[in-house]
Coordinates of C-alpha atoms and ligand atoms in Angstrom, one line a residue:
M1 CA 17.3 7.5 -24.8
S2 CA 14.0 5.9 -23.9
K3 CA 13.3 2.3 -24.6
Y4 CA 10.5 3.3 -26.8
V5 CA 12.7 5.3 -29.2
L6 CA 15.1 2.5 -29.3
V7 CA 12.4 0.0 -30.1
L8 CA 11.1 2.3 -32.8
V9 CA 14.5 2.6 -34.5
I10 CA 15.4 -1.1 -34.3
C11 CA 11.9 -2.2 -35.2
S12 CA 11.8 -0.3 -38.4
I13 CA 14.3 -2.9 -39.7
P14 CA 12.2 -5.6 -41.2
F15 CA 12.2 -9.1 -39.5
S16 CA 13.9 -7.8 -36.5
A17 CA 13.4 -9.8 -33.3
C18 CA 12.5 -6.9 -31.1
M19 CA 8.9 -6.6 -32.0
R20 CA 8.1 -10.1 -30.9
K21 CA 4.6 -10.5 -29.8
N22 CA 4.3 -10.6 -26.0
V23 CA 0.7 -10.3 -25.1
C24 CA -2.5 -12.0 -26.3
K25 CA -6.2 -11.6 -26.0
T26 CA -6.9 -14.9 -24.2
I27 CA -4.7 -17.3 -22.2
E28 CA -5.4 -19.9 -24.9
D29 CA -3.9 -17.6 -27.6
Y30 CA -0.5 -17.6 -25.8
R31 CA 0.1 -21.2 -26.9
T32 CA 0.4 -20.0 -30.5
I33 CA 1.7 -16.5 -29.8
E34 CA 4.1 -16.3 -32.8
H35 CA 1.6 -16.7 -35.5
N36 CA -1.6 -15.8 -33.7
P37 CA -3.4 -12.7 -35.0
N38 CA -4.9 -12.2 -31.5
C39 CA -1.4 -11.5 -30.1
W40 CA 0.6 -8.3 -30.4
Y41 CA 3.6 -6.5 -29.2
N42 CA 3.1 -4.3 -26.0
P43 CA 6.1 -2.2 -25.2
D44 CA 4.9 -1.7 -21.6
V45 CA 5.9 -5.3 -20.7
G46 CA 9.0 -5.0 -18.6
A47 CA 9.2 -1.2 -19.0
S48 CA 9.8 1.2 -16.1
P49 CA 7.2 3.8 -15.1
A50 CA 9.2 6.5 -16.8
E51 CA 9.2 4.5 -20.1
I52 CA 5.5 3.7 -19.9
I53 CA 4.5 7.2 -19.1
K54 CA 6.6 8.8 -21.8
G55 CA 5.7 6.1 -24.2
H56 CA 2.1 7.0 -23.9
G57 CA 2.9 10.6 -24.6
Y58 CA 2.6 12.0 -21.1
P59 CA 5.0 14.3 -19.3
F60 CA 7.1 12.6 -16.7
E61 CA 9.0 14.1 -13.8
S62 CA 11.1 12.5 -11.1
Y63 CA 12.2 13.9 -7.7
E64 CA 14.4 12.5 -4.9
V65 CA 13.3 13.3 -1.4
V66 CA 15.4 12.7 1.8
T67 CA 13.5 11.4 4.8
K68 CA 14.3 12.2 8.5
D69 CA 16.0 8.9 8.9
G70 CA 18.2 9.2 5.9
Y71 CA 16.5 7.3 3.2
I72 CA 16.4 8.8 -0.3
V73 CA 13.0 8.0 -1.8
T74 CA 11.8 8.8 -5.3
L75 CA 8.5 10.5 -6.3
F76 CA 7.3 10.4 -9.9
R77 CA 4.9 13.0 -11.3
V78 CA 2.6 13.3 -14.2
P79 CA 1.7 17.0 -13.9
H80 CA -0.8 17.1 -16.8
N81 CA -1.7 15.1 -19.9
G82 CA 0.3 17.1 -22.4
T83 CA -2.4 19.5 -23.4
N84 CA -4.1 20.7 -20.2
F85 CA -1.1 22.4 -18.6
G86 CA -1.4 25.7 -16.9
A87 CA -3.9 26.4 -14.1
K88 CA -3.4 25.0 -10.6
K89 CA -4.5 21.4 -10.5
P90 CA -5.7 19.3 -7.5
V91 CA -3.2 16.7 -6.5
V92 CA -3.7 13.0 -6.5
F93 CA -1.2 10.9 -4.6
L94 CA -0.9 7.2 -5.4
Q95 CA 0.6 4.9 -2.9
H96 CA 1.4 1.3 -3.9
G97 CA 1.2 -1.8 -1.8
M98 CA 3.6 -4.4 -0.6
A99 CA 6.4 -5.8 -2.8
V100 CA 5.5 -3.6 -5.7
D101 CA 6.2 0.0 -6.7
S102 CA 4.5 2.9 -8.5
S103 CA 4.3 0.7 -11.7
C104 CA 1.3 -1.0 -10.2
Y105 CA -0.8 2.0 -11.2
L106 CA 0.3 1.6 -14.9
Y107 CA -0.7 -2.0 -15.8
L108 CA -3.6 -0.9 -18.0
G109 CA -1.8 1.0 -20.8
E110 CA -3.8 4.1 -21.8
K111 CA -6.5 3.2 -19.4
S112 CA -4.2 3.2 -16.3
S113 CA -5.4 5.2 -13.3
V114 CA -2.5 7.6 -13.7
F115 CA -3.6 8.6 -17.2
V116 CA -7.3 8.7 -16.2
F117 CA -6.5 11.2 -13.4
A118 CA -4.2 13.3 -15.7
N119 CA -6.9 13.4 -18.4
N120 CA -9.4 14.6 -15.8
G121 CA -7.3 17.6 -14.8
Y122 CA -5.3 16.2 -11.9
D123 CA -1.6 16.6 -11.0
V124 CA -0.6 13.0 -10.4
W125 CA 2.2 12.1 -8.0
L126 CA 3.4 8.5 -7.5
S127 CA 5.1 7.3 -4.4
N128 CA 7.9 4.7 -4.4
S129 CA 8.4 3.7 -0.8
R130 CA 11.8 2.8 0.7
G131 CA 13.3 -0.5 -0.5
T132 CA 11.6 -0.5 -3.9
K133 CA 13.4 -0.5 -7.2
Y134 CA 13.3 3.3 -7.5
S135 CA 13.9 4.2 -3.9
S136 CA 16.9 2.1 -2.8
K137 CA 19.4 4.8 -1.5
H138 CA 20.3 5.9 2.0
N139 CA 22.6 8.6 3.2
K140 CA 24.7 6.0 5.2
Y141 CA 23.7 2.5 4.3
S142 CA 23.6 0.5 1.1
V143 CA 21.0 -2.2 0.3
Y144 CA 23.8 -4.7 1.1
D145 CA 23.8 -3.6 4.8
P146 CA 21.3 -5.4 7.0
A147 CA 20.7 -2.0 8.8
Y148 CA 19.2 -0.6 5.5
W149 CA 16.3 -3.1 5.8
N150 CA 15.4 -2.3 9.3
F151 CA 11.9 -1.0 8.5
S152 CA 8.3 -2.0 8.0
F153 CA 5.3 0.0 6.7
H154 CA 5.5 1.8 10.1
E155 CA 8.6 3.7 8.9
M156 CA 7.1 4.3 5.4
A157 CA 4.2 5.9 7.2
I158 CA 6.1 8.1 9.7
Y159 CA 9.2 9.0 7.6
D160 CA 8.6 8.5 3.8
L161 CA 5.1 9.8 3.6
P162 CA 5.6 13.1 5.5
A163 CA 8.7 13.8 3.5
M164 CA 6.9 13.2 0.3
L165 CA 3.8 15.2 1.2
E166 CA 5.9 18.1 2.4
F167 CA 7.8 18.1 -0.9
I168 CA 4.6 18.0 -2.9
I169 CA 3.1 20.9 -0.9
K170 CA 6.3 22.9 -1.5
M171 CA 6.2 22.2 -5.2
T172 CA 2.5 22.8 -5.7
G173 CA 1.7 25.3 -3.0
Q174 CA -1.4 23.3 -2.1
T175 CA -1.9 22.8 1.6
G176 CA -4.5 20.3 2.9
H177 CA -5.7 19.5 -0.6
I178 CA -4.0 16.2 -1.6
H179 CA -6.2 13.2 -2.4
Y180 CA -4.5 10.1 -1.1
I181 CA -5.2 6.9 -2.9
G182 CA -3.7 3.7 -1.6
H183 CA -3.9 0.1 -2.4
S184 CA -3.4 -2.7 0.3
M185 CA -0.2 -1.7 2.2
G186 CA -0.7 1.7 0.8
T187 CA -3.8 1.9 2.9
T188 CA -2.0 0.6 6.0
I189 CA 0.5 3.4 5.6
S190 CA -2.2 6.1 5.4
Y191 CA -3.9 4.9 8.6
I192 CA -0.6 4.9 10.6
Y193 CA 0.4 8.3 9.2
S194 CA -2.8 10.0 9.8
S195 CA -3.4 8.5 13.3
L196 CA 0.1 9.2 14.6
M197 CA 0.5 12.6 12.9
P198 CA -3.1 13.9 12.7
Q199 CA -1.9 17.6 12.6
H200 CA 0.5 16.9 9.8
A201 CA -2.2 14.9 7.9
K202 CA -4.6 17.8 8.3
R203 CA -2.1 20.1 6.7
S204 CA -1.6 17.7 3.8
L205 CA -4.6 15.6 2.9
R206 CA -8.1 16.3 1.8
T207 CA -9.3 12.7 1.4
I208 CA -8.0 9.1 2.0
V209 CA -9.3 6.7 -0.6
S210 CA -8.6 3.1 0.4
L211 CA -8.6 0.2 -2.2
A212 CA -8.4 -3.2 -0.5
P213 CA -8.0 -1.6 3.0
V214 CA -5.6 -3.4 5.4
A215 CA -5.5 -2.6 9.1
F216 CA -7.0 -5.6 11.0
L217 CA -6.1 -9.0 9.7
D218 CA -8.3 -11.5 11.6
H219 CA -10.0 -13.1 8.7
V220 CA -7.2 -13.6 6.1
S221 CA -7.3 -16.8 4.1
P222 CA -6.4 -20.0 6.0
L223 CA -3.4 -20.5 3.7
V224 CA -1.9 -17.2 4.8
R225 CA -2.7 -17.8 8.4
A226 CA -1.0 -21.2 8.2
I227 CA 2.4 -19.6 7.6
V228 CA 2.0 -17.2 10.5
P229 CA 3.1 -19.6 13.3
F230 CA 6.4 -20.2 11.5
R231 CA 7.2 -16.5 11.1
Y232 CA 10.2 -16.5 13.5
L233 CA 11.6 -19.7 11.9
I234 CA 11.3 -18.1 8.5
W235 CA 12.9 -14.9 9.9
D236 CA 15.9 -16.9 11.3
F237 CA 16.3 -18.8 8.1
F238 CA 16.6 -15.7 5.9
A239 CA 18.6 -13.8 8.6
S240 CA 21.1 -16.7 8.7
L241 CA 21.6 -16.1 5.0
G242 CA 22.0 -12.3 5.6
L243 CA 18.9 -11.7 3.6
Y244 CA 16.9 -9.0 5.5
G245 CA 15.2 -7.7 2.4
V246 CA 14.7 -8.3 -1.3
G247 CA 15.5 -5.3 -3.4
P248 CA 18.0 -4.0 -5.9
N249 CA 20.6 -6.3 -4.3
V250 CA 18.8 -9.3 -5.9
Q251 CA 16.8 -7.5 -8.5
F252 CA 18.6 -8.8 -11.5
K253 CA 17.9 -12.4 -10.4
L254 CA 14.3 -11.5 -9.8
D255 CA 14.1 -9.9 -13.3
I256 CA 15.0 -13.2 -14.9
V257 CA 12.2 -14.9 -13.0
L258 CA 9.8 -12.1 -13.9
Q259 CA 10.7 -12.2 -17.6
M260 CA 9.9 -15.9 -17.5
C261 CA 6.7 -15.1 -15.7
A262 CA 5.6 -12.9 -18.5
R263 CA 5.7 -15.8 -20.9
Y264 CA 3.5 -18.8 -21.6
P265 CA 3.2 -21.3 -19.9
F266 CA 4.8 -19.7 -16.8
I267 CA 2.3 -16.9 -17.1
L268 CA -0.3 -19.4 -15.8
I269 CA 1.7 -20.2 -12.7
C270 CA 2.6 -16.6 -12.0
S271 CA -0.9 -15.3 -12.3
N272 CA -2.1 -18.1 -10.1
L273 CA 0.4 -17.2 -7.4
G274 CA -0.9 -13.7 -7.4
D275 CA -4.4 -15.1 -7.1
L276 CA -3.5 -16.6 -3.7
A277 CA -4.6 -13.2 -2.4
G278 CA -8.0 -13.9 -3.8
T279 CA -9.2 -13.1 -7.3
N280 CA -12.1 -13.1 -9.6
Q281 CA -10.9 -14.9 -12.7
A282 CA -13.5 -13.1 -14.7
E283 CA -11.8 -9.9 -13.9
N284 CA -8.4 -11.0 -15.2
R285 CA -7.4 -9.7 -18.6
A286 CA -5.1 -12.1 -20.4
S287 CA -3.5 -9.2 -22.2
T288 CA -2.3 -7.4 -19.1
L289 CA -1.0 -10.4 -17.2
P290 CA 2.5 -10.1 -18.8
V291 CA 2.6 -6.3 -17.9
S292 CA 1.8 -6.9 -14.2
A293 CA 3.9 -10.2 -14.0
A294 CA 7.0 -8.4 -15.3
A295 CA 6.5 -5.5 -12.8
Q296 CA 5.8 -7.4 -9.7
L297 CA 8.3 -7.9 -6.8
S298 CA 10.0 -4.6 -6.5
G299 CA 11.6 -4.8 -3.1
I300 CA 10.4 -5.7 0.3
S301 CA 11.9 -5.9 3.8
L302 CA 11.6 -9.1 5.9
K303 CA 10.5 -6.8 8.7
T304 CA 7.4 -5.7 6.7
L305 CA 6.3 -9.3 6.3
L306 CA 7.0 -10.0 10.0
H307 CA 5.0 -7.0 11.0
Y308 CA 1.9 -8.1 9.0
A309 CA 2.3 -11.7 10.4
Q310 CA 2.3 -10.3 13.9
I311 CA -0.9 -8.4 13.3
I312 CA -2.5 -11.5 11.9
D313 CA -1.6 -13.2 15.1
A314 CA -2.5 -10.3 17.3
R315 CA -6.3 -11.1 17.0
G316 CA -8.0 -7.8 16.7
R317 CA -5.1 -5.5 17.3
F318 CA -3.7 -3.2 14.6
Q319 CA -0.4 -2.6 16.4
Y320 CA 3.2 -1.4 16.3
F321 CA 6.0 -3.8 15.6
D322 CA 6.3 -6.5 18.3
Y323 CA 9.9 -6.5 19.7
G324 CA 9.0 -9.3 22.2
P325 CA 11.1 -9.0 25.4
Y326 CA 12.2 -5.5 24.4
N327 CA 8.7 -4.1 24.2
R328 CA 8.9 -2.9 27.8
K329 CA 12.1 -0.9 27.0
I330 CA 10.8 0.5 23.7
Y331 CA 7.1 1.0 24.4
N332 CA 6.9 0.8 28.2
S333 CA 4.4 -2.1 28.0
T334 CA 4.6 -5.8 27.3
L335 CA 2.3 -5.6 24.3
P336 CA 3.1 -3.2 21.4
P337 CA 0.7 -0.3 21.4
E338 CA -2.2 -0.2 19.0
Y339 CA -2.4 2.5 16.3
P340 CA -4.9 5.1 17.5
I341 CA -7.0 5.2 14.4
Y342 CA -9.7 7.0 16.3
K343 CA -7.5 10.0 16.0
I344 CA -7.7 10.2 12.2
K345 CA -9.4 13.4 11.1
I346 CA -9.3 13.0 7.3
P347 CA -12.4 11.6 5.6
V348 CA -11.8 7.9 4.7
Y349 CA -13.5 6.1 1.8
L350 CA -13.2 2.3 1.8
F351 CA -13.5 0.2 -1.3
Y352 CA -13.2 -3.5 -0.8
G353 CA -13.5 -6.6 -3.0
R354 CA -15.9 -9.4 -2.2
R355 CA -13.3 -12.0 -3.3
D356 CA -10.4 -10.5 -1.5
L357 CA -8.7 -13.0 0.8
L358 CA -6.4 -10.4 2.5
A359 CA -8.6 -7.4 2.9
T360 CA -11.8 -9.3 3.9
E361 CA -15.2 -7.9 4.4
K362 CA -15.3 -8.6 8.1
D363 CA -11.9 -6.9 8.7
V364 CA -12.9 -3.9 6.6
Y365 CA -16.1 -3.5 8.7
H366 CA -14.0 -3.8 11.9
L367 CA -11.9 -0.9 10.6
Y368 CA -15.0 1.0 9.7
E369 CA -16.3 0.7 13.2
K370 CA -13.0 1.9 14.7
L371 CA -12.7 5.0 12.5
K372 CA -14.2 8.0 14.2
T373 CA -13.7 10.4 11.3
E374 CA -16.1 11.0 8.4
K375 CA -16.1 7.6 6.7
R376 CA -18.0 5.7 4.1
I377 CA -18.0 2.2 2.7
M378 CA -18.1 2.7 -1.0
E379 CA -19.2 0.3 -3.7
V380 CA -18.2 -3.2 -3.0
F381 CA -16.6 -4.7 -6.2
N382 CA -16.6 -8.3 -7.2
F383 CA -12.8 -8.1 -7.0
G384 CA -9.9 -10.1 -5.6
H385 CA -7.0 -8.3 -4.0
N386 CA -5.2 -7.3 -7.1
N387 CA -8.2 -6.8 -9.4
F388 CA -8.3 -3.2 -8.1
L389 CA -5.2 -2.5 -10.2
S390 CA -5.8 -4.5 -13.3
G391 CA -9.4 -5.8 -13.3
L392 CA -11.7 -5.6 -16.2
H393 CA -13.8 -3.2 -14.1
A394 CA -10.9 -1.2 -12.7
L395 CA -12.0 1.7 -14.9
D396 CA -15.4 1.8 -13.3
L397 CA -13.6 2.1 -10.0
Y398 CA -11.5 5.0 -11.2
Q399 CA -14.6 6.8 -12.5
M400 CA -16.2 6.4 -9.1
I401 CA -13.1 7.8 -7.4
L402 CA -13.2 10.8 -9.7
K403 CA -16.8 11.5 -8.8
L404 CA -16.0 11.1 -5.1
I405 CA -13.1 13.6 -5.1
Q406 CA -14.5 16.2 -7.5
Ligands
NAG501 C1 -6.4 16.2 -21.4 O1 -7.1 16.8 -20.4 C2 -8.1 17.7 -20.8 C3 -8.7 18.4 -19.6 O2 -8.3 17.9 -18.4 C4 -9.1 16.9 -21.5 O3 -10.2 17.8 -22.0 C5 -8.5 16.1 -22.7 O4 -9.5 15.3 -23.3 C6 -7.3 15.3 -22.2 N1 -6.7 14.6 -23.3 C7 -6.8 13.3 -23.5 C8 -6.0 12.7 -24.6 O5 -7.6 12.6 -22.8
NAG502 C1 16.1 -1.2 14.1 O1 15.3 -0.1 14.5 C2 14.9 -0.2 15.8 C3 13.9 1.0 16.1 O2 13.8 1.8 15.0 C4 16.1 -0.1 16.8 O3 15.7 -0.1 18.1 C5 17.0 -1.3 16.5 O4 18.2 -1.1 17.2 C6 17.4 -1.3 15.0 N1 18.1 -2.6 14.7 C7 19.2 -2.6 14.0 C8 19.7 -4.0 13.7 O5 19.6 -1.6 13.4
NAG503 C1 5.3 3.3 32.0 O1 3.9 2.8 32.3 C2 3.5 2.9 33.6 C3 2.2 2.2 33.8 O2 1.5 2.0 32.6 C4 3.4 4.4 34.0 O3 3.0 4.5 35.3 C5 4.8 5.0 33.8 O4 4.7 6.4 34.1 C6 5.3 4.8 32.4 N1 6.7 5.2 32.3 C7 7.1 6.0 31.3 C8 8.6 6.4 31.4 O5 6.4 6.5 30.5

């Protein structure tokens, strides 16, 4: 039974505790949440994508796909908006970023991108990459095995993505027509996939839409760069604890933290942490902060963090994972190879935020220069890194994407 039904049943009992207000119009309002008329109960806080999608009255489907290297990953699907079924629909594929999962496209309630696309006649598919809450199985390993966590976005790109896209094509019969929309690491994955597997990409994708594009990382914020020299120390520390990844193995502990994060006054701390990636405070909606705070941190491998840290340090190289002394054996060169993004054949549309401290303007232009496919820098938003998902003007962005792909 869905959480929504349960809530509905229990909450018809007067004075029950379950309908406690959990979101407010402004940050100030949270101080007096219990008796404040500007606060209300939002069932999306702490809910899963399935619960949120069904709760808003949309059809929800879930499929497990096995990758070539044995990971079992989960695709979610909203095939239509409940009334516009029938007729073949163009497919939109949404790929989340680092340490989150498909729920990142569902922060905005009815105005979430998933629903906007479904209401405009799209068949919406949501990826959950390996290691996240909804994709934590493997044919051989469990999340408690260090070997399970031996991956970065490289493997998400060359194993998860092809398996998912092949499955979608099998289900929908649409070849070469999928619109790929990625945010942050979701964009990194698209560049690696379509540069290393250009033929496969040609058979699957029609467009690549990049929100906060991440390939080169030469101009990230000084704060992030300051951590980079300590990357192997940090690796050794966590490895000594046997922690090669954060996922369902520690999720229940994370969930306690996230529940706290969704409440005042912790909400201030948690939203500020997210803002380290750059933000435009004016874009933050106080009422969605608890939804995004409760959904963040879905699973991440240490190797993913290390791979990004290496690229930050590689000064102008968007490169494979650096195995140090083993590079010669693995790659037949002392440096890891660069990803051949000049081989990408799919049109790429880049949206970046002026206040983004991770996907910075200079690095996005560097990427733009290196791309040899049809490409365009689209509207620049006054966004920080995560405003693409929950910003006040996120809806304008989705409308622009709709125009672009129609
Ligand atoms: C559902 O989709 C159809 C067509 O795509 C649209 O006309 C209708 O308004 C949508 N329903 C909602 C509730 O937006
Ligand atoms: C991790 O994967 C790499 C390449 O995919 C392989 O060379 C290495 O042996 C693996 N390491 C472990 C600990 O499984
Ligand atoms: C390794 O690289 C060298 C020089 O770059 C090249 O001559 C050689 O053929 C390569 N070996 C293999 C096995 O690819």
